[in-house]
XYZ file of C-alpha atoms in Angstrom:
604
model
C -27.605 -8.117 -5.932
C -26.016 -9.680 -9.000
C -27.730 -12.996 -9.651
C -25.911 -16.053 -10.939
C -26.624 -17.023 -14.533
C -30.039 -18.676 -14.256
C -29.327 -20.805 -17.280
C -27.177 -22.896 -14.952
C -29.955 -23.477 -12.450
C -32.218 -26.486 -12.051
C -35.165 -27.649 -9.970
C -35.810 -30.374 -7.425
C -38.917 -31.483 -5.564
C -37.243 -30.522 -2.285
C -38.359 -27.012 -1.388
C -36.023 -24.951 0.741
C -35.247 -21.224 0.935
C -31.796 -19.635 1.121
C -31.588 -16.069 2.379
C -28.539 -14.473 0.712
C -27.441 -10.871 1.060
C -24.269 -10.743 -0.972
C -22.884 -10.999 -4.479
C -20.841 -14.178 -4.707
C -17.849 -15.009 -6.887
C -16.995 -18.296 -8.572
C -14.221 -20.325 -6.979
C -12.321 -22.871 -9.012
C -10.990 -25.027 -6.176
C -12.624 -28.140 -4.806
C -15.354 -27.234 -2.363
C -15.168 -28.090 1.304
C -18.936 -28.321 1.730
C -21.733 -28.238 -0.811
C -25.458 -27.809 -0.372
C -27.325 -29.058 -3.392
C -30.687 -28.244 -4.955
C -31.927 -25.295 -2.972
C -34.433 -22.550 -3.649
C -32.796 -19.156 -3.084
C -34.290 -15.844 -2.063
C -31.768 -13.025 -2.065
C -33.757 -10.407 -0.147
C -34.310 -8.145 -3.155
C -37.987 -9.049 -3.414
C -37.441 -10.884 -6.706
C -38.820 -14.415 -7.173
C -36.819 -17.356 -5.843
C -34.601 -19.492 -8.034
C -32.928 -22.892 -7.741
C -29.181 -23.444 -7.286
C -26.406 -25.168 -5.328
C -24.259 -23.519 -2.641
C -20.532 -24.124 -2.164
C -18.654 -23.356 1.067
C -14.856 -23.353 1.240
C -12.474 -21.896 3.814
C -15.498 -20.743 5.847
C -16.755 -18.567 2.992
C -19.710 -19.080 0.675
C -17.883 -18.956 -2.629
C -20.338 -20.038 -5.303
C -24.011 -20.211 -6.075
C -25.071 -21.984 -9.240
C -24.905 -25.446 -10.748
C -21.950 -27.101 -8.984
C -20.477 -29.366 -11.632
C -17.526 -30.702 -9.607
C -17.739 -33.086 -6.675
C -17.576 -31.741 -3.144
C -14.394 -32.841 -1.369
C -15.201 -33.324 2.296
C -18.935 -33.070 2.765
C -22.061 -32.787 0.700
C -25.682 -32.251 1.676
C -27.987 -33.452 -1.082
C -31.686 -33.995 -0.594
C -32.486 -34.504 -4.257
C -35.741 -36.425 -4.534
C -36.613 -36.132 -0.862
C -40.236 -35.051 -0.632
C -40.643 -32.532 2.174
C -42.799 -29.550 2.960
C -41.495 -26.030 3.114
C -38.284 -25.467 5.022
C -35.342 -23.153 4.565
C -31.588 -22.747 4.727
C -30.572 -19.531 6.443
C -27.248 -18.113 5.279
C -26.010 -14.701 6.378
C -22.716 -12.985 7.113
C -21.307 -11.386 10.265
C -22.253 -7.821 11.198
C -19.694 -5.135 12.081
C -18.328 -5.095 15.600
C -18.818 -8.841 16.084
C -22.544 -8.282 16.483
C -25.062 -10.852 15.375
C -27.642 -9.422 13.003
C -31.271 -9.248 14.055
C -32.210 -12.314 12.050
C -33.430 -15.867 12.486
C -29.871 -17.129 12.820
C -29.396 -15.181 16.023
C -31.835 -17.671 17.535
C -29.694 -20.578 16.371
C -31.387 -23.842 15.602
C -34.381 -23.396 17.881
C -37.366 -25.231 16.353
C -39.753 -23.097 18.384
C -38.478 -19.896 16.827
C -38.174 -21.262 13.308
C -41.571 -22.920 13.462
C -43.157 -19.673 14.608
C -41.488 -17.631 11.878
C -42.114 -20.081 9.073
C -45.230 -22.083 9.874
C -47.281 -19.818 12.093
C -46.243 -16.362 10.877
C -45.828 -17.558 7.266
C -42.437 -15.830 6.948
C -41.126 -18.559 4.688
C -39.828 -16.127 2.070
C -37.877 -14.172 4.725
C -38.291 -11.135 2.475
C -39.551 -9.133 5.443
C -36.674 -10.130 7.730
C -33.743 -9.894 5.320
C -33.910 -6.165 4.468
C -34.015 -5.317 8.166
C -30.873 -7.289 8.849
C -29.060 -6.230 5.677
C -28.954 -2.595 6.783
C -26.353 -3.582 9.388
C -24.092 -5.532 7.066
C -20.815 -4.451 5.486
C -20.431 -5.607 1.896
C -16.926 -7.050 2.256
C -18.037 -9.189 5.187
C -21.147 -10.637 3.597
C -21.014 -14.383 3.122
C -18.106 -14.967 5.501
C -18.797 -17.492 8.246
C -17.062 -16.555 11.473
C -16.739 -18.144 14.930
C -19.025 -17.355 17.849
C -22.140 -17.230 15.758
C -25.202 -19.181 16.758
C -25.370 -21.009 13.430
C -24.277 -20.286 9.884
C -26.646 -22.563 8.004
C -29.772 -24.302 9.247
C -31.537 -26.930 7.106
C -34.849 -28.272 8.289
C -38.273 -29.682 7.439
C -40.790 -27.381 9.094
C -43.543 -30.013 9.219
C -41.411 -32.145 11.562
C -40.134 -29.416 13.888
C -40.539 -30.206 17.536
C -38.655 -29.028 20.620
C -39.414 -30.937 23.848
C -37.168 -28.672 25.936
C -38.329 -26.189 28.527
C -36.699 -24.112 31.248
C -36.650 -27.067 33.654
C -35.363 -29.552 31.105
C -33.226 -27.795 28.459
C -31.170 -30.790 27.304
C -33.390 -33.080 25.160
C -32.556 -33.177 21.452
C -34.831 -31.506 18.945
C -36.673 -33.059 16.006
C -36.987 -31.843 12.434
C -33.572 -30.190 12.022
C -31.464 -32.047 9.468
C -28.213 -30.054 9.465
C -26.561 -27.129 11.238
C -23.339 -25.746 9.786
C -20.907 -23.572 11.717
C -17.786 -22.136 10.105
C -18.632 -24.062 6.962
C -18.580 -27.428 8.740
C -21.392 -29.737 9.742
C -21.912 -29.292 13.468
C -25.204 -31.132 13.780
C -26.685 -33.776 11.520
C -29.966 -35.666 11.933
C -30.040 -35.505 15.712
C -26.319 -36.037 16.339
C -23.756 -33.509 17.485
C -20.751 -33.759 15.127
C -18.394 -31.972 17.518
C -17.543 -29.116 15.150
C -19.507 -26.307 16.680
C -17.784 -23.192 17.894
C -20.967 -21.209 18.251
C -23.877 -21.597 20.613
C -27.223 -23.084 19.689
C -29.816 -21.065 21.542
C -33.197 -22.355 22.602
C -36.345 -20.313 22.980
C -39.440 -21.259 24.954
C -41.446 -18.053 25.021
C -42.320 -17.117 21.432
C -45.812 -15.716 21.088
C -47.993 -16.172 18.002
C -48.708 -13.141 15.874
C -52.482 -12.639 15.667
C -54.080 -13.173 12.275
C -55.811 -10.221 10.657
C -59.466 -9.896 9.723
C -60.713 -7.003 7.608
C -64.477 -6.689 7.331
C -66.602 -4.747 4.886
C -69.081 -4.661 7.805
C -72.435 -5.125 6.083
C -75.520 -4.844 8.260
C -75.493 -8.386 9.669
C -71.743 -8.848 10.129
C -72.129 -9.582 13.847
C -73.710 -12.919 12.904
C -70.341 -14.029 11.529
C -68.211 -13.594 14.668
C -68.027 -17.337 15.283
C -67.536 -17.950 11.563
C -64.525 -15.630 11.509
C -62.820 -17.725 14.171
C -63.567 -20.833 12.111
C -61.972 -19.271 9.036
C -58.843 -18.264 10.962
C -58.504 -21.788 12.313
C -58.854 -23.074 8.734
C -56.026 -20.802 7.552
C -53.875 -21.943 10.452
C -54.509 -25.632 9.845
C -53.801 -25.494 6.123
C -51.041 -22.849 6.265
C -52.875 -20.522 3.886
C -51.454 -16.997 3.598
C -54.725 -15.231 2.796
C -58.411 -15.646 1.961
C -61.502 -13.633 1.105
C -65.102 -14.703 1.693
C -68.394 -13.043 0.737
C -71.993 -14.161 1.355
C -75.357 -12.953 0.092
C -78.766 -13.865 1.483
C -82.038 -12.979 -0.233
C -80.092 -10.888 -2.717
C -78.290 -8.796 -0.079
C -74.635 -8.838 0.939
C -74.542 -10.043 4.544
C -70.843 -10.794 4.944
C -67.620 -9.788 3.224
C -64.204 -10.159 4.783
C -60.518 -10.589 4.067
C -58.426 -12.897 6.253
C -54.680 -13.209 6.619
C -52.200 -11.728 4.184
C -52.382 -10.663 0.553
C -48.589 -10.356 0.558
C -46.458 -11.978 3.247
C -43.311 -10.042 2.428
C -45.053 -6.699 2.824
C -47.329 -7.957 5.639
C -50.190 -6.574 3.566
C -53.559 -7.898 4.766
C -56.301 -9.251 2.520
C -59.133 -6.748 2.163
C -62.721 -7.577 1.163
C -61.956 -5.869 -2.148
C -58.614 -7.624 -2.786
C -58.378 -9.141 -6.266
C -57.613 -12.856 -6.714
C -57.165 -15.016 -9.763
C -60.408 -16.957 -10.041
C -59.221 -19.535 -12.611
C -62.126 -21.624 -13.975
C -64.823 -19.537 -12.300
C -64.250 -17.534 -15.493
C -66.335 -20.166 -17.322
C -69.775 -19.187 -15.925
C -68.950 -15.604 -16.899
C -68.157 -16.670 -20.464
C -71.311 -18.794 -20.583
C -73.473 -15.796 -19.627
C -71.843 -13.729 -22.377
C -72.619 -16.459 -24.927
C -76.254 -16.702 -23.781
C -76.610 -12.932 -24.128
C -75.472 -13.211 -27.744
C -77.991 -16.012 -28.271
C -80.719 -13.688 -26.956
C -79.532 -11.035 -29.416
C -79.745 -13.594 -32.232
C -76.059 -13.061 -33.003
C -75.269 -16.748 -32.472
C -77.232 -19.957 -31.800
C -76.436 -22.854 -29.512
C -76.483 -25.241 -32.470
C -74.086 -23.141 -34.560
C -70.999 -25.009 -35.738
C -68.125 -23.212 -34.057
C -65.280 -23.945 -36.468
C -67.410 -22.894 -39.400
C -68.510 -19.743 -37.580
C -64.882 -18.854 -36.856
C -63.767 -19.612 -40.403
C -61.240 -22.188 -39.231
C -62.026 -25.095 -41.551
C -59.371 -25.638 -44.189
C -61.311 -26.367 -47.352
C -58.097 -26.549 -49.385
C -56.648 -29.516 -47.488
C -59.367 -31.092 -45.343
C -57.291 -34.230 -44.875
C -54.985 -32.298 -42.537
C -57.823 -31.829 -40.041
C -60.087 -34.125 -38.081
C -63.334 -34.108 -40.076
C -65.309 -34.127 -36.807
C -64.230 -30.549 -36.031
C -67.066 -29.346 -38.275
C -69.581 -31.066 -35.951
C -68.667 -29.130 -32.791
C -71.441 -26.791 -31.702
C -71.598 -23.882 -29.275
C -73.709 -26.017 -26.942
C -71.128 -28.814 -26.957
C -68.371 -26.411 -25.944
C -70.416 -24.918 -23.119
C -71.146 -28.410 -21.768
C -67.575 -29.757 -22.231
C -68.722 -32.178 -24.924
C -66.567 -30.829 -27.744
C -64.417 -33.936 -28.202
C -61.205 -33.148 -26.290
C -60.245 -35.134 -23.204
C -57.136 -33.859 -21.427
C -56.846 -37.153 -19.552
C -56.451 -38.997 -22.850
C -54.271 -36.454 -24.658
C -53.260 -33.155 -22.995
C -54.533 -29.732 -21.992
C -53.694 -27.375 -24.894
C -53.782 -24.303 -22.653
C -50.593 -25.393 -20.874
C -48.473 -26.146 -23.965
C -47.080 -22.690 -24.695
C -43.466 -23.609 -25.418
C -44.415 -26.715 -27.402
C -46.845 -24.773 -29.584
C -44.395 -21.898 -30.062
C -41.836 -24.355 -31.416
C -44.489 -26.029 -33.579
C -45.523 -22.703 -35.111
C -42.019 -21.222 -35.244
C -42.935 -18.177 -33.163
C -41.707 -16.772 -29.825
C -43.154 -18.125 -26.614
C -45.574 -17.639 -24.955
C -48.333 -18.164 -27.503
C -51.692 -16.410 -27.384
C -55.137 -17.975 -27.591
C -55.380 -17.718 -31.394
C -51.977 -19.394 -31.695
C -53.185 -22.232 -29.457
C -56.173 -22.744 -31.765
C -53.920 -22.748 -34.814
C -51.551 -25.274 -33.247
C -54.497 -27.528 -32.356
C -55.898 -27.719 -35.885
C -54.010 -30.942 -36.800
C -54.834 -32.579 -33.465
C -57.211 -35.545 -33.566
C -60.255 -35.406 -31.287
C -60.446 -37.844 -28.381
C -64.123 -38.677 -28.929
C -67.020 -37.747 -31.191
C -68.461 -34.279 -30.455
C -71.504 -34.493 -28.189
C -70.839 -38.101 -27.196
C -69.879 -37.491 -23.560
C -68.563 -35.030 -21.001
C -64.830 -34.314 -20.611
C -63.686 -31.062 -19.007
C -62.003 -28.863 -21.609
C -60.358 -25.494 -21.057
C -59.683 -25.343 -24.792
C -63.411 -25.451 -25.587
C -63.938 -22.243 -23.615
C -60.924 -20.691 -25.337
C -62.833 -21.160 -28.608
C -65.941 -19.565 -27.060
C -63.928 -16.479 -26.195
C -62.845 -16.143 -29.809
C -66.459 -16.589 -30.930
C -67.521 -13.689 -28.716
C -64.814 -11.539 -30.298
C -65.794 -12.625 -33.810
C -69.472 -11.711 -33.591
C -69.151 -8.557 -31.454
C -66.021 -7.009 -33.043
C -64.843 -6.307 -29.476
C -62.196 -7.915 -27.359
C -63.499 -10.626 -25.061
C -62.660 -8.507 -22.002
C -64.400 -5.405 -23.371
C -67.615 -7.226 -24.172
C -67.820 -8.968 -20.803
C -67.010 -5.842 -18.818
C -69.604 -3.751 -20.643
C -72.420 -6.280 -20.974
C -72.052 -8.802 -18.139
C -70.267 -7.009 -15.303
C -71.165 -3.312 -15.593
C -74.970 -3.898 -15.377
C -74.291 -5.593 -12.020
C -72.217 -2.697 -10.720
C -68.982 -4.687 -11.011
C -66.138 -2.356 -11.972
C -62.903 -3.850 -10.659
C -62.923 -7.237 -12.404
C -60.410 -7.574 -15.223
C -58.209 -10.092 -16.958
C -55.054 -10.896 -15.032
C -51.409 -10.893 -16.063
C -48.852 -13.666 -15.718
C -45.814 -11.767 -14.497
C -45.510 -10.645 -10.889
C -44.281 -7.211 -12.007
C -47.486 -6.726 -14.012
C -50.017 -7.658 -11.335
C -52.894 -5.254 -10.875
C -53.209 -2.784 -8.001
C -54.933 -4.451 -5.049
C -54.156 -7.929 -6.421
C -52.882 -10.506 -3.941
C -49.615 -12.373 -4.235
C -49.844 -16.077 -5.104
C -47.931 -18.787 -3.227
C -47.025 -22.234 -4.509
C -44.314 -24.549 -3.141
C -43.004 -25.655 -6.542
C -41.212 -23.853 -9.318
C -41.572 -24.386 -13.073
C -39.652 -23.708 -16.243
C -40.303 -20.221 -17.629
C -42.362 -20.084 -20.821
C -41.143 -16.574 -21.682
C -38.692 -16.338 -24.557
C -36.055 -14.287 -22.742
C -35.865 -16.748 -19.855
C -37.115 -20.024 -21.320
C -36.155 -23.045 -19.278
C -35.123 -21.083 -16.218
C -36.763 -21.965 -12.930
C -39.417 -19.451 -11.857
C -42.258 -19.500 -9.324
C -44.978 -21.507 -11.036
C -47.705 -18.816 -10.670
C -45.434 -16.225 -12.290
C -44.185 -17.686 -15.541
C -44.813 -21.423 -15.588
C -47.879 -20.907 -17.845
C -49.473 -18.007 -19.739
C -52.518 -16.516 -18.024
C -53.226 -14.078 -20.867
C -54.055 -16.970 -23.224
C -56.546 -18.341 -20.678
C -58.869 -15.322 -20.738
C -62.248 -16.913 -21.431
C -61.667 -20.123 -19.482
C -59.511 -19.010 -16.547
C -58.089 -15.503 -16.872
C -60.235 -13.212 -14.708
C -59.201 -11.634 -11.416
C -61.947 -10.560 -9.039
C -62.837 -9.833 -5.439
C -65.075 -12.160 -3.470
C -67.610 -9.334 -3.222
C -67.836 -8.907 -6.982
C -68.128 -12.643 -7.622
C -70.922 -13.099 -5.104
C -72.684 -10.129 -6.718
C -72.458 -11.993 -10.050
C -73.780 -15.195 -8.456
C -76.750 -13.445 -6.855
C -77.776 -11.836 -10.171
C -79.789 -14.994 -10.957
C -81.709 -15.137 -7.656
C -84.782 -13.533 -9.226
C -84.870 -14.756 -12.839
C -87.727 -12.472 -13.811
C -85.725 -9.406 -12.819
C -82.193 -10.446 -13.742
C -80.379 -7.496 -15.363
C -78.148 -9.614 -17.613
C -80.198 -12.653 -18.754
C -83.822 -13.527 -19.362
C -85.551 -16.111 -17.202
C -85.638 -18.456 -20.220
C -81.859 -18.156 -20.660
C -81.243 -18.764 -16.960
C -83.355 -21.929 -17.110
C -81.424 -23.039 -20.200
C -78.127 -22.280 -18.453
C -78.876 -24.898 -15.784
C -80.586 -27.448 -18.058
C -79.360 -31.048 -17.896
C -77.390 -32.096 -21.017
C -78.573 -34.945 -23.217
C -77.095 -38.421 -23.332
C -74.575 -39.865 -20.897
C -73.416 -36.384 -19.942
C -76.682 -35.971 -18.024
C -78.034 -39.497 -17.590
C -76.642 -42.844 -16.454
C -76.645 -46.043 -18.516
C -80.199 -46.891 -17.405
C -81.437 -43.466 -18.495
C -81.807 -42.111 -14.963
C -80.859 -38.453 -14.355
C -77.434 -38.084 -12.762
C -77.282 -36.347 -9.402
C -74.344 -34.220 -10.561
C -73.919 -32.850 -14.075
C -72.381 -29.931 -15.968
C -74.699 -27.585 -17.852
C -73.897 -24.361 -19.715
C -70.951 -23.134 -17.637
C -72.067 -24.505 -14.254
C -71.742 -27.645 -12.148
C -75.088 -28.747 -10.723
C -76.265 -31.081 -7.982
C -79.819 -32.385 -7.760
C -81.152 -32.544 -4.179
C -84.374 -33.805 -2.650
C -87.735 -32.229 -3.527
C -86.430 -30.851 -6.810
C -83.953 -28.502 -5.171
C -80.720 -27.674 -6.979
C -77.312 -26.326 -6.023
C -75.129 -24.669 -8.673
C -71.430 -23.955 -8.366
C -68.073 -23.653 -10.064
C -64.587 -24.042 -8.672
C -61.267 -22.730 -9.913
C -57.708 -23.885 -9.388
C -54.269 -22.852 -10.627
C -50.874 -22.982 -8.925
C -51.245 -20.275 -6.260
C -55.044 -20.114 -6.501
C -58.052 -21.975 -5.123
C -61.554 -20.553 -5.537
C -65.196 -21.578 -5.418
C -68.531 -19.859 -6.121
C -71.710 -21.530 -4.845
C -75.388 -20.741 -5.522
C -77.316 -22.703 -2.929
C -80.962 -23.704 -3.293
C -81.978 -21.694 -0.216
C -81.167 -18.332 -1.804
C -77.720 -18.009 -0.266
C -74.689 -17.415 -2.467
C -71.106 -17.582 -1.232
C -67.620 -17.236 -2.616
C -64.241 -18.193 -1.179
C -60.869 -17.191 -2.649
C -57.385 -18.335 -1.505
C -53.905 -17.280 -2.639
C -52.548 -20.830 -2.525
C -53.987 -24.194 -3.533
C -51.873 -26.607 -1.515
C -52.042 -27.715 2.096
C -49.749 -29.965 4.130
C -52.861 -31.385 5.775
C -55.159 -32.137 2.844
C -54.942 -33.627 -0.626
C -57.747 -31.357 -1.875
C -57.725 -27.822 -0.540
C -60.573 -26.949 -2.907
C -62.830 -29.548 -1.300
C -61.840 -28.292 2.155
C -62.739 -24.740 1.079
C -66.129 -25.936 -0.162
C -66.899 -27.533 3.200
C -65.648 -24.489 5.080
C -67.995 -22.135 3.238
C -71.028 -24.290 3.980
C -70.037 -24.364 7.673
C -69.555 -20.594 7.721
C -72.976 -19.992 6.215
C -74.723 -22.635 8.301
C -73.404 -21.311 11.600
C -74.325 -17.736 10.672
C -77.599 -18.183 8.775
C -80.411 -20.720 8.806
C -78.956 -24.213 8.378
C -79.629 -26.038 5.111
C -78.352 -28.935 3.060
C -74.876 -28.732 1.608
C -73.778 -28.845 -2.015
């Protein structure tokens, strides 16, 4: 399909999907009906994009940025905050047949809810190719009489159909508009009298069962009840797919994939499916740094900017003089001096930094460091804790400096390989460059592309709204739940850890000095951040260690619990219509899963 010029397209907070199967031409006349600010999926499998739709003389005549006013009717939900819904637009099939598509069911909330909410068919990429095989090109886009509905606009979170076989007449909730022959036939619960088609109702749709794929370790039968709990969690939060792995006493006791790695292909999550793990990359980087400390190649009190040769001795006035005081330890503990809440997160400023440096976007990690050199610190190094992705970006460059290897090469050879981890690697931003066995990421909002050839165009946020390659040492790894839980369990027996000494492991979890580790009265804080890990102090000297990760399309957590159990959960979305913090919900879920399948213990 020939796409409209994406330079004309724009974004709105309203998230809808338009299923289009035809190339559309521009019409110069005033439109009869316009549908503004919609996210379009054309059935080709390419990412969605944002545009308006114009209907005139019963034909969809333009997709793009509609500059002129609509003459008779306009549907514009700009600024309306809704959950995922869709507009379904499709042409007539040959022989006056209705294609095998959602529209053949008309405006039935039961059917739409099942397809979109319960079966997670929001992209329609599975349904469209099936229907398109029956279409004739010159008929695509034409809206003809006797069709159930030409366009359906709805909010799937509000869908409700009180009708049944005994009482088929009550009105339905959640459907905003139904267009037939290019005219509004139904609007916000009221029949407009324009329909020439039939709106069908359906009362017998069955739910498609969710999939579970187990690695089937020895004690998998203990997790039967837990599996049902996980499936209910996915259903409640409308999560496409998840992977969970658990170790106990150093052994893998559960590993499973739930739901779908790719909705369009109906590809299930496997225990070995790869997910972006976002900030769980930080404990991995911290272990690499501690290895280099053991090898006497660096020291925790080394000054990082001096070690990297970044200080400008020729014009020191152009730099914050406090940069020279930042140590390796400060970066590991997020005490370097940057506070993204006071200034910004440098790792998400690709276009800005490209323009600052006069280079093409996106910028790499070294370019980010260069662009940050004139930036003033937010606080004195070591003074306090403030989470900093940029600090771990610097640590990645330090690893490369002292080892003469790429960050990825060193970690794979020295941190992962000794644990038998072979599949972990750094991820790629673009959907077309995702790794084999990597899941697809889902996020309800789009973003402006940071890539030079498409800068400013609306793209799915996980696939071009930021540059994953520059995030390597703070958020760039992709991994399976099995491999991550293997990494977590490596520290269960410090005296026999294959990648760190017992002294380094103890140092890794040590409480930081000052207000980063103690309150104003000098009492130890219950929760603190050490060298790459979050830590919680429990009763009787017990400790839990964990790290979470979050990016658009990704939610992840890795937990090392004081009772010798380690568990990892990975999701291919980070938003839920039923929770403000899906990461916190995932944390609680994992503790429930482990507690109902193993001996119960205190939570994180």
